Protein backbone atom coordinates (compact mmCIF):
# COMPACT_ATOMS: atom_id res chain seq x y z
CA UNK A 1 0.00 0.00 0.00
CA UNK A 2 1.46 3.35 -1.05
CA UNK A 3 0.93 6.64 0.73
CA UNK A 4 1.64 9.89 -1.11
CA UNK A 5 1.12 13.53 -0.15
CA UNK A 6 0.24 16.15 -2.74
CA UNK A 7 -1.34 19.59 -3.01
CA UNK A 8 -5.11 19.88 -2.73
CA UNK A 9 -7.10 20.39 -5.95
CA UNK A 10 -10.60 21.93 -5.96
CA UNK A 11 -11.97 18.56 -7.11
CA UNK A 12 -10.80 17.15 -3.72
CA UNK A 13 -13.18 19.41 -1.77
CA UNK A 14 -15.80 16.71 -1.09
CA UNK A 15 -13.20 14.16 0.01
CA UNK A 16 -11.46 16.78 2.16
CA UNK A 17 -14.76 17.56 3.88
CA UNK A 18 -15.43 13.85 4.55
CA UNK A 19 -12.05 13.43 6.26
CA UNK A 20 -12.37 16.58 8.37
CA UNK A 21 -15.93 15.80 9.46
CA UNK A 22 -14.91 12.27 10.46
CA UNK A 23 -11.86 13.33 12.46
CA UNK A 24 -13.12 16.63 13.94
CA UNK A 25 -16.93 16.57 13.83
CA UNK A 26 -16.97 19.56 16.21
CA UNK A 27 -15.94 21.98 13.49
CA UNK A 28 -18.02 23.26 10.60
CA UNK A 29 -16.35 22.06 7.39
CA UNK A 30 -17.88 22.46 3.95
CA UNK A 31 -16.48 22.03 0.43
CA UNK A 32 -17.21 25.70 -0.38
CA UNK A 33 -15.27 26.82 2.66
CA UNK A 34 -12.10 24.91 1.91
CA UNK A 35 -12.04 26.16 -1.69
CA UNK A 36 -12.68 29.73 -0.51
CA UNK A 37 -9.96 29.59 2.14
CA UNK A 38 -7.35 28.52 -0.38
CA UNK A 39 -8.44 30.91 -3.14
CA UNK A 40 -8.60 33.98 -0.88
CA UNK A 41 -5.73 33.45 1.56
CA UNK A 42 -3.61 36.54 2.16
CA UNK A 43 -0.27 36.16 0.30
CA UNK A 44 1.65 36.58 3.57
CA UNK A 45 -0.17 33.52 4.90
CA UNK A 46 1.69 31.20 2.47
CA UNK A 47 -1.36 29.00 2.83
CA UNK A 48 -1.10 25.49 1.46
CA UNK A 49 -3.49 22.56 1.64
CA UNK A 50 -2.13 19.03 1.47
CA UNK A 51 -3.90 15.73 1.03
CA UNK A 52 -2.59 12.23 1.75
CA UNK A 53 -3.66 9.50 -0.66
CA UNK A 54 -3.52 5.82 0.21
CA UNK A 55 -3.91 3.65 -2.85
CA UNK A 56 -5.62 6.52 -4.62
CA UNK A 57 -8.08 7.34 -1.83
CA UNK A 58 -7.84 10.60 0.15
CA UNK A 59 -7.33 9.53 3.76
CA UNK A 60 -5.63 12.58 5.27
CA UNK A 61 -5.60 16.38 5.13
CA UNK A 62 -3.46 19.21 6.46
CA UNK A 63 -3.61 22.96 6.16
CA UNK A 64 -0.36 24.81 6.67
CA UNK A 65 0.45 28.50 6.78
CA UNK A 66 1.94 31.44 8.59
CA UNK A 67 -0.17 33.29 11.18
CA UNK A 68 0.39 36.55 9.32
CA UNK A 69 -1.99 38.44 11.62
CA UNK A 70 0.17 37.72 14.66
CA UNK A 71 2.45 40.50 15.95
CA UNK A 72 5.08 37.78 16.48
CA UNK A 73 6.75 36.90 13.16
CA UNK A 74 7.49 33.35 12.00
CA UNK A 75 4.50 31.64 13.65
CA UNK A 76 3.69 28.69 11.38
CA UNK A 77 0.73 26.37 11.84
CA UNK A 78 -0.17 22.94 10.55
CA UNK A 79 -2.62 20.31 11.72
CA UNK A 80 -2.66 16.91 10.02
CA UNK A 81 -5.80 14.76 10.19
CA UNK A 82 -5.94 11.11 9.14
CA UNK A 83 -9.12 9.04 8.84
CA UNK A 84 -9.64 6.40 11.53
CA UNK A 85 -8.76 3.06 9.96
CA UNK A 86 -5.94 4.61 7.94
CA UNK A 87 -3.63 5.69 10.76
CA UNK A 88 -0.31 3.92 11.33
CA UNK A 89 0.67 3.87 7.63
CA UNK A 90 2.79 7.02 7.54
CA UNK A 91 0.18 9.48 6.20
CA UNK A 92 0.30 11.78 9.25
CA UNK A 93 4.11 11.86 9.34
CA UNK A 94 4.35 12.62 5.63
CA UNK A 95 1.72 15.38 5.85
CA UNK A 96 3.56 16.95 8.79
CA UNK A 97 7.08 16.77 7.33
CA UNK A 98 5.86 18.17 3.97
CA UNK A 99 4.13 21.03 5.77
CA UNK A 100 7.17 21.74 7.98
CA UNK A 101 9.40 21.97 4.92
CA UNK A 102 7.00 24.39 3.25
CA UNK A 103 6.70 26.49 6.42
CA UNK A 104 10.47 26.65 6.94
CA UNK A 105 10.87 27.97 3.39
CA UNK A 106 8.11 30.51 4.05
CA UNK A 107 10.00 31.87 7.08
CA UNK A 108 8.48 29.99 10.00
CA UNK A 109 10.66 29.60 13.07
CA UNK A 110 8.07 27.64 15.01
CA UNK A 111 5.19 25.36 13.94
CA UNK A 112 2.01 25.16 16.02
CA UNK A 113 -0.27 22.15 15.74
CA UNK A 114 -3.56 21.23 17.44
CA UNK A 115 -3.40 17.70 18.85
CA UNK A 116 -6.48 15.83 20.07
CA UNK A 117 -6.03 14.84 23.71
CA UNK A 118 -5.77 11.06 23.27
CA UNK A 119 -2.72 8.91 24.13
CA UNK A 120 -2.03 8.04 20.45
CA UNK A 121 -2.20 11.64 19.24
CA UNK A 122 -0.13 13.01 22.12
CA UNK A 123 2.53 10.36 21.49
CA UNK A 124 2.57 11.18 17.76
CA UNK A 125 3.35 14.81 18.62
CA UNK A 126 5.86 14.03 21.37
CA UNK A 127 7.81 11.68 19.09
CA UNK A 128 8.16 14.50 16.54
CA UNK A 129 9.59 17.02 19.02
CA UNK A 130 6.36 18.93 19.59
CA UNK A 131 5.90 20.28 23.13
CA UNK A 132 2.46 20.89 24.67
CA UNK A 133 1.06 24.37 25.30
CA UNK A 134 -2.46 25.66 25.99
CA UNK A 135 -5.50 23.45 25.58
CA UNK A 136 -9.09 24.00 24.42
CA UNK A 137 -12.42 22.24 24.89
CA UNK A 138 -14.74 21.40 22.01
CA UNK A 139 -18.26 21.71 23.42
CA UNK A 140 -21.63 20.63 22.05
CA UNK A 141 -25.21 21.78 22.66
CA UNK A 142 -28.16 19.73 21.46
CA UNK A 143 -30.44 22.31 19.86
CA UNK A 144 -32.99 19.77 18.66
CA UNK A 145 -33.63 17.79 21.84
CA UNK A 146 -32.22 20.00 24.59
CA UNK A 147 -33.54 23.16 26.16
CA UNK A 148 -32.19 26.67 25.81
CA UNK A 149 -32.48 29.33 28.52
CA UNK A 150 -35.63 31.34 27.76
CA UNK A 151 -35.21 34.39 25.51
CA UNK A 152 -34.29 37.35 27.67
CA UNK A 153 -35.63 40.86 27.44
CA UNK A 154 -32.87 43.32 26.51
CA UNK A 155 -32.28 45.75 29.40
CA UNK A 156 -33.04 49.45 28.95
CA UNK A 157 -30.61 51.10 26.53
CA UNK A 158 -29.62 47.76 24.94
CA UNK A 159 -30.88 46.73 21.51
CA UNK A 160 -30.34 43.40 19.76
CA UNK A 161 -29.88 43.36 16.00
CA UNK A 162 -29.07 40.61 13.49
CA UNK A 163 -25.57 40.94 12.03
CA UNK A 164 -27.16 41.25 8.57
CA UNK A 165 -28.25 44.79 9.54
CA UNK A 166 -24.54 45.61 9.09
CA UNK A 167 -24.17 44.00 5.66
CA UNK A 168 -23.79 47.42 3.99
CA UNK A 169 -21.13 48.59 6.44
CA UNK A 170 -19.71 45.89 8.73
CA UNK A 171 -16.75 48.05 9.87
CA UNK A 172 -18.11 48.54 13.44
CA UNK A 173 -18.11 44.75 13.79
CA UNK A 174 -14.56 44.51 12.43
CA UNK A 175 -13.46 47.02 15.08
CA UNK A 176 -15.29 45.08 17.81
CA UNK A 177 -13.82 41.77 16.59
CA UNK A 178 -10.31 43.29 16.58
CA UNK A 179 -10.63 44.42 20.20
CA UNK A 180 -12.06 41.20 21.64
CA UNK A 181 -9.68 38.96 19.62
CA UNK A 182 -6.75 40.68 21.38
CA UNK A 183 -8.18 39.46 24.69
CA UNK A 184 -8.87 35.85 23.73
CA UNK A 185 -6.32 33.56 25.44
CA UNK A 186 -4.19 31.78 22.82
CA UNK A 187 -0.67 30.51 22.11
CA UNK A 188 -0.61 32.72 19.00
CA UNK A 189 -1.62 36.33 19.74
CA UNK A 190 -3.71 37.78 16.90
CA UNK A 191 -4.05 41.42 15.84
CA UNK A 192 -6.77 42.06 13.27
CA UNK A 193 -5.72 45.20 11.39
CA UNK A 194 -6.54 44.43 7.74
CA UNK A 195 -10.17 45.32 7.04
CA UNK A 196 -10.13 44.04 3.44
CA UNK A 197 -8.72 40.67 4.53
CA UNK A 198 -11.34 40.47 7.33
CA UNK A 199 -14.13 41.26 4.85
CA UNK A 200 -12.97 38.46 2.56
CA UNK A 201 -12.12 35.81 5.13
CA UNK A 202 -14.59 36.53 7.92
CA UNK A 203 -17.58 38.56 6.74
CA UNK A 204 -17.87 37.07 3.23
CA UNK A 205 -16.68 33.61 4.27
CA UNK A 206 -19.09 30.95 2.97
CA UNK A 207 -19.59 29.41 6.43
CA UNK A 208 -20.35 32.76 8.14
CA UNK A 209 -24.04 33.58 8.63
CA UNK A 210 -24.62 37.29 9.25
CA UNK A 211 -28.37 36.65 9.54
CA UNK A 212 -27.94 34.35 12.56
CA UNK A 213 -25.23 36.54 14.11
CA UNK A 214 -26.51 38.75 16.93
CA UNK A 215 -25.17 42.18 17.82
CA UNK A 216 -25.94 43.98 21.11
CA UNK A 217 -25.95 47.77 20.79
CA UNK A 218 -25.71 50.07 23.80
CA UNK A 219 -26.91 53.57 22.99
CA UNK A 220 -26.64 52.65 19.31
CA UNK A 221 -22.99 51.46 19.43
CA UNK A 222 -21.69 47.90 19.19
CA UNK A 223 -21.06 46.55 22.71
CA UNK A 224 -21.16 42.76 22.19
CA UNK A 225 -21.77 40.20 19.47
CA UNK A 226 -22.07 36.49 18.88
CA UNK A 227 -20.90 35.49 15.38
CA UNK A 228 -22.56 32.45 13.80
CA UNK A 229 -21.09 29.95 11.40
CA UNK A 230 -23.09 27.15 9.82
CA UNK A 231 -22.77 24.31 7.34
CA UNK A 232 -26.12 25.39 5.83
CA UNK A 233 -27.72 22.11 6.97
CA UNK A 234 -27.74 21.19 10.65
CA UNK A 235 -24.51 22.31 12.29
CA UNK A 236 -24.09 25.73 13.88
CA UNK A 237 -20.81 26.99 15.31
CA UNK A 238 -19.96 30.02 17.43
CA UNK A 239 -17.18 31.71 15.51
CA UNK A 240 -16.59 34.36 18.17
CA UNK A 241 -18.55 35.75 21.08
CA UNK A 242 -17.14 38.97 22.40
CA UNK A 243 -17.97 41.95 24.57
CA UNK A 244 -16.03 45.19 24.34
CA UNK A 245 -13.97 45.79 27.48
CA UNK A 246 -16.10 48.68 28.74
CA UNK A 247 -19.25 46.54 28.70
CA UNK A 248 -18.10 43.25 30.25
CA UNK A 249 -19.77 41.62 33.24
CA UNK A 250 -23.27 42.91 32.42
CA UNK A 251 -24.63 39.76 30.81
CA UNK A 252 -24.31 41.07 27.25
CA UNK A 253 -22.41 38.05 25.88
CA UNK A 254 -25.08 35.72 27.26
CA UNK A 255 -27.83 37.96 25.86
CA UNK A 256 -26.34 38.09 22.35
CA UNK A 257 -25.46 34.38 22.18
CA UNK A 258 -28.85 33.33 23.53
CA UNK A 259 -30.61 35.35 20.84
CA UNK A 260 -28.40 33.84 18.13
CA UNK A 261 -28.94 30.27 19.42
CA UNK A 262 -32.73 30.69 19.56
CA UNK A 263 -32.78 31.95 15.98
CA UNK A 264 -30.48 29.13 14.84
CA UNK A 265 -32.81 26.57 16.39
CA UNK A 266 -35.81 28.22 14.73
CA UNK A 267 -33.94 28.01 11.39
CA UNK A 268 -33.61 24.21 11.82
CA UNK A 269 -30.06 23.85 13.16
CA UNK A 270 -29.83 20.85 15.48
CA UNK A 271 -26.25 20.85 16.80
CA UNK A 272 -24.30 23.80 18.16
CA UNK A 273 -20.54 23.62 18.68
CA UNK A 274 -17.96 25.92 20.17
CA UNK A 275 -14.32 25.69 21.19
CA UNK A 276 -12.77 27.62 24.07
CA UNK A 277 -9.35 27.85 25.62
CA UNK A 278 -9.42 25.98 28.95
CA UNK A 279 -8.21 29.19 30.63
CA UNK A 280 -11.14 31.25 29.32
CA UNK A 281 -13.14 31.21 32.59
CA UNK A 282 -15.88 33.66 31.57
CA UNK A 283 -16.65 32.00 28.22
CA UNK A 284 -16.63 28.49 29.69
CA UNK A 285 -19.00 29.71 32.43
CA UNK A 286 -21.33 31.18 29.80
CA UNK A 287 -21.35 27.98 27.74
CA UNK A 288 -22.01 25.85 30.83
CA UNK A 289 -24.98 28.10 31.58
CA UNK A 290 -26.36 27.31 28.10
CA UNK A 291 -25.92 23.58 28.75
CA UNK A 292 -22.95 22.89 26.46
CA UNK A 293 -20.98 19.76 27.39
CA UNK A 294 -17.33 19.01 26.62
CA UNK A 295 -16.96 16.54 23.74
CA UNK A 296 -13.19 16.54 23.28
CA UNK A 297 -10.09 18.44 24.29
CA UNK A 298 -7.23 19.44 22.06
CA UNK A 299 -3.78 20.59 23.09
CA UNK A 300 -1.82 23.11 21.08
CA UNK A 301 1.72 21.87 20.52
CA UNK A 302 4.71 23.71 19.09
CA UNK A 303 8.02 22.72 17.57
CA UNK A 304 10.90 25.10 17.04
CA UNK A 305 12.41 24.69 13.57
CA UNK A 306 16.08 24.70 12.71
C1 LIG B 1 -15.78 36.09 27.33
C2 LIG B 1 -16.58 37.39 27.14
C3 LIG B 1 -17.28 37.32 25.79
C4 LIG B 1 -17.60 37.56 28.27
O1 LIG B 1 -18.41 38.70 27.99
P1 LIG B 1 -19.40 39.34 29.12
O2 LIG B 1 -20.35 40.23 28.41
O3 LIG B 1 -18.58 39.92 30.20
O4 LIG B 1 -20.14 38.04 29.61
P2 LIG B 1 -21.46 37.95 30.51
O5 LIG B 1 -21.53 39.15 31.39
O6 LIG B 1 -22.64 37.67 29.65
O7 LIG B 1 -21.20 36.62 31.37
C5 LIG B 1 -19.97 36.43 32.01
C6 LIG B 1 -20.07 35.26 32.95
O8 LIG B 1 -18.77 34.76 33.25
C7 LIG B 1 -18.58 34.71 34.66
N1 LIG B 1 -17.17 34.94 34.89
C8 LIG B 1 -16.47 36.09 34.75
N2 LIG B 1 -15.17 35.88 35.00
C9 LIG B 1 -15.03 34.57 35.30
C10 LIG B 1 -13.92 33.73 35.59
N3 LIG B 1 -12.68 34.22 35.65
N4 LIG B 1 -14.16 32.41 35.82
C11 LIG B 1 -15.40 31.91 35.75
N5 LIG B 1 -16.50 32.66 35.44
C12 LIG B 1 -16.30 33.98 35.22
C13 LIG B 1 -19.45 35.81 35.17
O9 LIG B 1 -19.73 35.60 36.54
C14 LIG B 1 -20.68 35.67 34.27
O10 LIG B 1 -21.52 34.60 34.69
P3 LIG B 1 -22.85 34.89 35.60
O11 LIG B 1 -23.74 35.72 34.74
O12 LIG B 1 -23.40 33.52 35.84
O13 LIG B 1 -22.36 35.60 36.80
C15 LIG B 1 -15.59 38.63 27.16
O14 LIG B 1 -14.80 38.54 28.33
C16 LIG B 1 -14.70 38.74 25.97
O15 LIG B 1 -15.04 39.41 24.98
N6 LIG B 1 -13.49 38.12 26.01
C17 LIG B 1 -12.53 38.20 24.91
C18 LIG B 1 -12.99 37.39 23.69
C19 LIG B 1 -13.19 35.94 24.03
O16 LIG B 1 -12.34 35.29 24.65
N7 LIG B 1 -14.31 35.41 23.57
C20 LIG B 1 -14.61 34.01 23.73
C21 LIG B 1 -13.91 33.20 22.74
S1 LIG B 1 -15.01 32.60 21.53
mmCIF file of N, CA, C and O and ligand atoms in Angstrom, residues 180 183-185 240-243 248-254 276 280-283 285-286, ligand 1:
data_model
loop_
_atom_site.group_PDB
_atom_site.id
_atom_site.type_symbol
_atom_site.label_atom_id
_atom_site.label_comp_id
_atom_site.label_asym_id
_atom_site.label_seq_id
_atom_site.Cartn_x
_atom_site.Cartn_y
_atom_site.Cartn_z
ATOM 1 N N UNK A 180 -11.849 42.374 20.777
ATOM 2 C CA UNK A 180 -12.059 41.198 21.637
ATOM 3 C C UNK A 180 -11.072 40.074 21.296
ATOM 4 O O UNK A 180 -10.672 39.308 22.173
ATOM 5 N N UNK A 183 -8.024 39.926 23.305
ATOM 6 C CA UNK A 183 -8.180 39.464 24.693
ATOM 7 C C UNK A 183 -8.468 37.979 24.801
ATOM 8 O O UNK A 183 -8.640 37.462 25.903
ATOM 9 N N UNK A 184 -8.574 37.288 23.668
ATOM 10 C CA UNK A 184 -8.866 35.854 23.731
ATOM 11 C C UNK A 184 -7.570 35.113 24.069
ATOM 12 O O UNK A 184 -6.563 35.285 23.390
ATOM 13 N N UNK A 185 -7.564 34.272 25.124
ATOM 14 C CA UNK A 185 -6.323 33.559 25.443
ATOM 15 C C UNK A 185 -5.925 32.614 24.311
ATOM 16 O O UNK A 185 -6.773 31.910 23.768
ATOM 17 N N UNK A 240 -17.167 33.489 17.141
ATOM 18 C CA UNK A 240 -16.587 34.362 18.169
ATOM 19 C C UNK A 240 -17.735 34.993 18.938
ATOM 20 O O UNK A 240 -18.706 35.449 18.327
ATOM 21 N N UNK A 241 -17.640 34.958 20.253
ATOM 22 C CA UNK A 241 -18.546 35.746 21.081
ATOM 23 C C UNK A 241 -17.666 36.723 21.822
ATOM 24 O O UNK A 241 -16.652 36.319 22.406
ATOM 25 N N UNK A 242 -18.010 37.987 21.762
ATOM 26 C CA UNK A 242 -17.137 38.970 22.402
ATOM 27 C C UNK A 242 -17.924 40.150 22.928
ATOM 28 O O UNK A 242 -18.968 40.512 22.395
ATOM 29 N N UNK A 243 -17.388 40.729 23.999
ATOM 30 C CA UNK A 243 -17.966 41.949 24.570
ATOM 31 C C UNK A 243 -16.840 42.967 24.696
ATOM 32 O O UNK A 243 -15.753 42.625 25.205
ATOM 33 N N UNK A 248 -18.132 44.637 29.739
ATOM 34 C CA UNK A 248 -18.097 43.249 30.248
ATOM 35 C C UNK A 248 -18.764 43.129 31.613
ATOM 36 O O UNK A 248 -18.862 44.110 32.356
ATOM 37 N N UNK A 249 -19.211 41.899 31.920
ATOM 38 C CA UNK A 249 -19.767 41.618 33.239
ATOM 39 C C UNK A 249 -21.195 42.109 33.434
ATOM 40 O O UNK A 249 -21.687 42.165 34.550
ATOM 41 N N UNK A 250 -21.876 42.445 32.311
ATOM 42 C CA UNK A 250 -23.270 42.907 32.423
ATOM 43 C C UNK A 250 -24.237 41.919 31.786
ATOM 44 O O UNK A 250 -25.381 42.264 31.515
ATOM 45 N N UNK A 251 -23.745 40.758 31.418
ATOM 46 C CA UNK A 251 -24.631 39.761 30.814
ATOM 47 C C UNK A 251 -24.845 39.933 29.314
ATOM 48 O O UNK A 251 -25.699 39.262 28.726
ATOM 49 N N UNK A 252 -24.054 40.802 28.667
ATOM 50 C CA UNK A 252 -24.313 41.072 27.245
ATOM 51 C C UNK A 252 -23.891 39.917 26.333
ATOM 52 O O UNK A 252 -24.540 39.659 25.310
ATOM 53 N N UNK A 253 -22.815 39.194 26.703
ATOM 54 C CA UNK A 253 -22.408 38.051 25.880
ATOM 55 C C UNK A 253 -23.492 36.973 25.928
ATOM 56 O O UNK A 253 -23.878 36.398 24.899
ATOM 57 N N UNK A 254 -23.998 36.712 27.121
ATOM 58 C CA UNK A 254 -25.081 35.723 27.258
ATOM 59 C C UNK A 254 -26.302 36.159 26.447
ATOM 60 O O UNK A 254 -26.930 35.353 25.765
ATOM 61 N N UNK A 276 -13.322 26.557 23.225
ATOM 62 C CA UNK A 276 -12.766 27.618 24.069
ATOM 63 C C UNK A 276 -11.498 27.162 24.749
ATOM 64 O O UNK A 276 -11.415 26.025 25.223
ATOM 65 N N UNK A 280 -10.174 30.167 29.569
ATOM 66 C CA UNK A 280 -11.139 31.252 29.324
ATOM 67 C C UNK A 280 -12.340 31.091 30.256
ATOM 68 O O UNK A 280 -13.429 30.669 29.856
ATOM 69 N N UNK A 281 -12.106 31.409 31.557
ATOM 70 C CA UNK A 281 -13.137 31.214 32.586
ATOM 71 C C UNK A 281 -14.494 31.795 32.232
ATOM 72 O O UNK A 281 -15.512 31.087 32.302
ATOM 73 N N UNK A 282 -14.570 33.073 31.834
ATOM 74 C CA UNK A 282 -15.883 33.659 31.575
ATOM 75 C C UNK A 282 -16.646 32.946 30.445
ATOM 76 O O UNK A 282 -17.834 32.658 30.571
ATOM 77 N N UNK A 283 -15.931 32.615 29.351
ATOM 78 C CA UNK A 283 -16.652 31.997 28.216
ATOM 79 C C UNK A 283 -17.079 30.575 28.540
ATOM 80 O O UNK A 283 -18.166 30.130 28.156
ATOM 81 N N UNK A 285 -17.866 29.570 31.509
ATOM 82 C CA UNK A 285 -19.004 29.713 32.430
ATOM 83 C C UNK A 285 -20.283 30.006 31.640
ATOM 84 O O UNK A 285 -21.353 29.440 31.917
ATOM 85 N N UNK A 286 -20.161 30.839 30.626
ATOM 86 C CA UNK A 286 -21.328 31.176 29.799
ATOM 87 C C UNK A 286 -21.836 29.919 29.086
ATOM 88 O O UNK A 286 -23.037 29.623 29.068
HETATM 89 C C1 LIG B 1 -15.780 36.087 27.325
HETATM 90 C C2 LIG B 1 -16.575 37.390 27.138
HETATM 91 C C3 LIG B 1 -17.284 37.320 25.794
HETATM 92 C C4 LIG B 1 -17.603 37.560 28.273
HETATM 93 O O1 LIG B 1 -18.408 38.705 27.990
HETATM 94 P P1 LIG B 1 -19.396 39.342 29.115
HETATM 95 O O2 LIG B 1 -20.348 40.227 28.411
HETATM 96 O O3 LIG B 1 -18.583 39.917 30.205
HETATM 97 O O4 LIG B 1 -20.139 38.037 29.615
HETATM 98 P P2 LIG B 1 -21.464 37.948 30.505
HETATM 99 O O5 LIG B 1 -21.529 39.153 31.385
HETATM 100 O O6 LIG B 1 -22.641 37.669 29.648
HETATM 101 O O7 LIG B 1 -21.204 36.619 31.368
HETATM 102 C C5 LIG B 1 -19.966 36.429 32.010
HETATM 103 C C6 LIG B 1 -20.072 35.256 32.954
HETATM 104 O O8 LIG B 1 -18.768 34.761 33.251
HETATM 105 C C7 LIG B 1 -18.578 34.707 34.661
HETATM 106 N N1 LIG B 1 -17.166 34.943 34.887
HETATM 107 C C8 LIG B 1 -16.473 36.090 34.753
HETATM 108 N N2 LIG B 1 -15.174 35.876 35.001
HETATM 109 C C9 LIG B 1 -15.031 34.568 35.296
HETATM 110 C C10 LIG B 1 -13.923 33.730 35.594
HETATM 111 N N3 LIG B 1 -12.684 34.215 35.652
HETATM 112 N N4 LIG B 1 -14.158 32.415 35.823
HETATM 113 C C11 LIG B 1 -15.398 31.906 35.747
HETATM 114 N N5 LIG B 1 -16.504 32.656 35.440
HETATM 115 C C12 LIG B 1 -16.304 33.981 35.219
HETATM 116 C C13 LIG B 1 -19.445 35.808 35.174
HETATM 117 O O9 LIG B 1 -19.728 35.601 36.541
HETATM 118 C C14 LIG B 1 -20.679 35.674 34.274
HETATM 119 O O10 LIG B 1 -21.522 34.600 34.688
HETATM 120 P P3 LIG B 1 -22.854 34.889 35.595
HETATM 121 O O11 LIG B 1 -23.740 35.721 34.740
HETATM 122 O O12 LIG B 1 -23.397 33.524 35.837
HETATM 123 O O13 LIG B 1 -22.361 35.601 36.796
HETATM 124 C C15 LIG B 1 -15.593 38.630 27.160
HETATM 125 O O14 LIG B 1 -14.799 38.536 28.326
HETATM 126 C C16 LIG B 1 -14.698 38.744 25.968
HETATM 127 O O15 LIG B 1 -15.039 39.408 24.980
HETATM 128 N N6 LIG B 1 -13.488 38.121 26.011
HETATM 129 C C17 LIG B 1 -12.528 38.195 24.905
HETATM 130 C C18 LIG B 1 -12.987 37.387 23.693
HETATM 131 C C19 LIG B 1 -13.186 35.937 24.026
HETATM 132 O O16 LIG B 1 -12.342 35.289 24.646
HETATM 133 N N7 LIG B 1 -14.305 35.406 23.566
HETATM 134 C C20 LIG B 1 -14.613 34.011 23.729
HETATM 135 C C21 LIG B 1 -13.909 33.205 22.736
HETATM 136 S S1 LIG B 1 -15.012 32.604 21.528
#
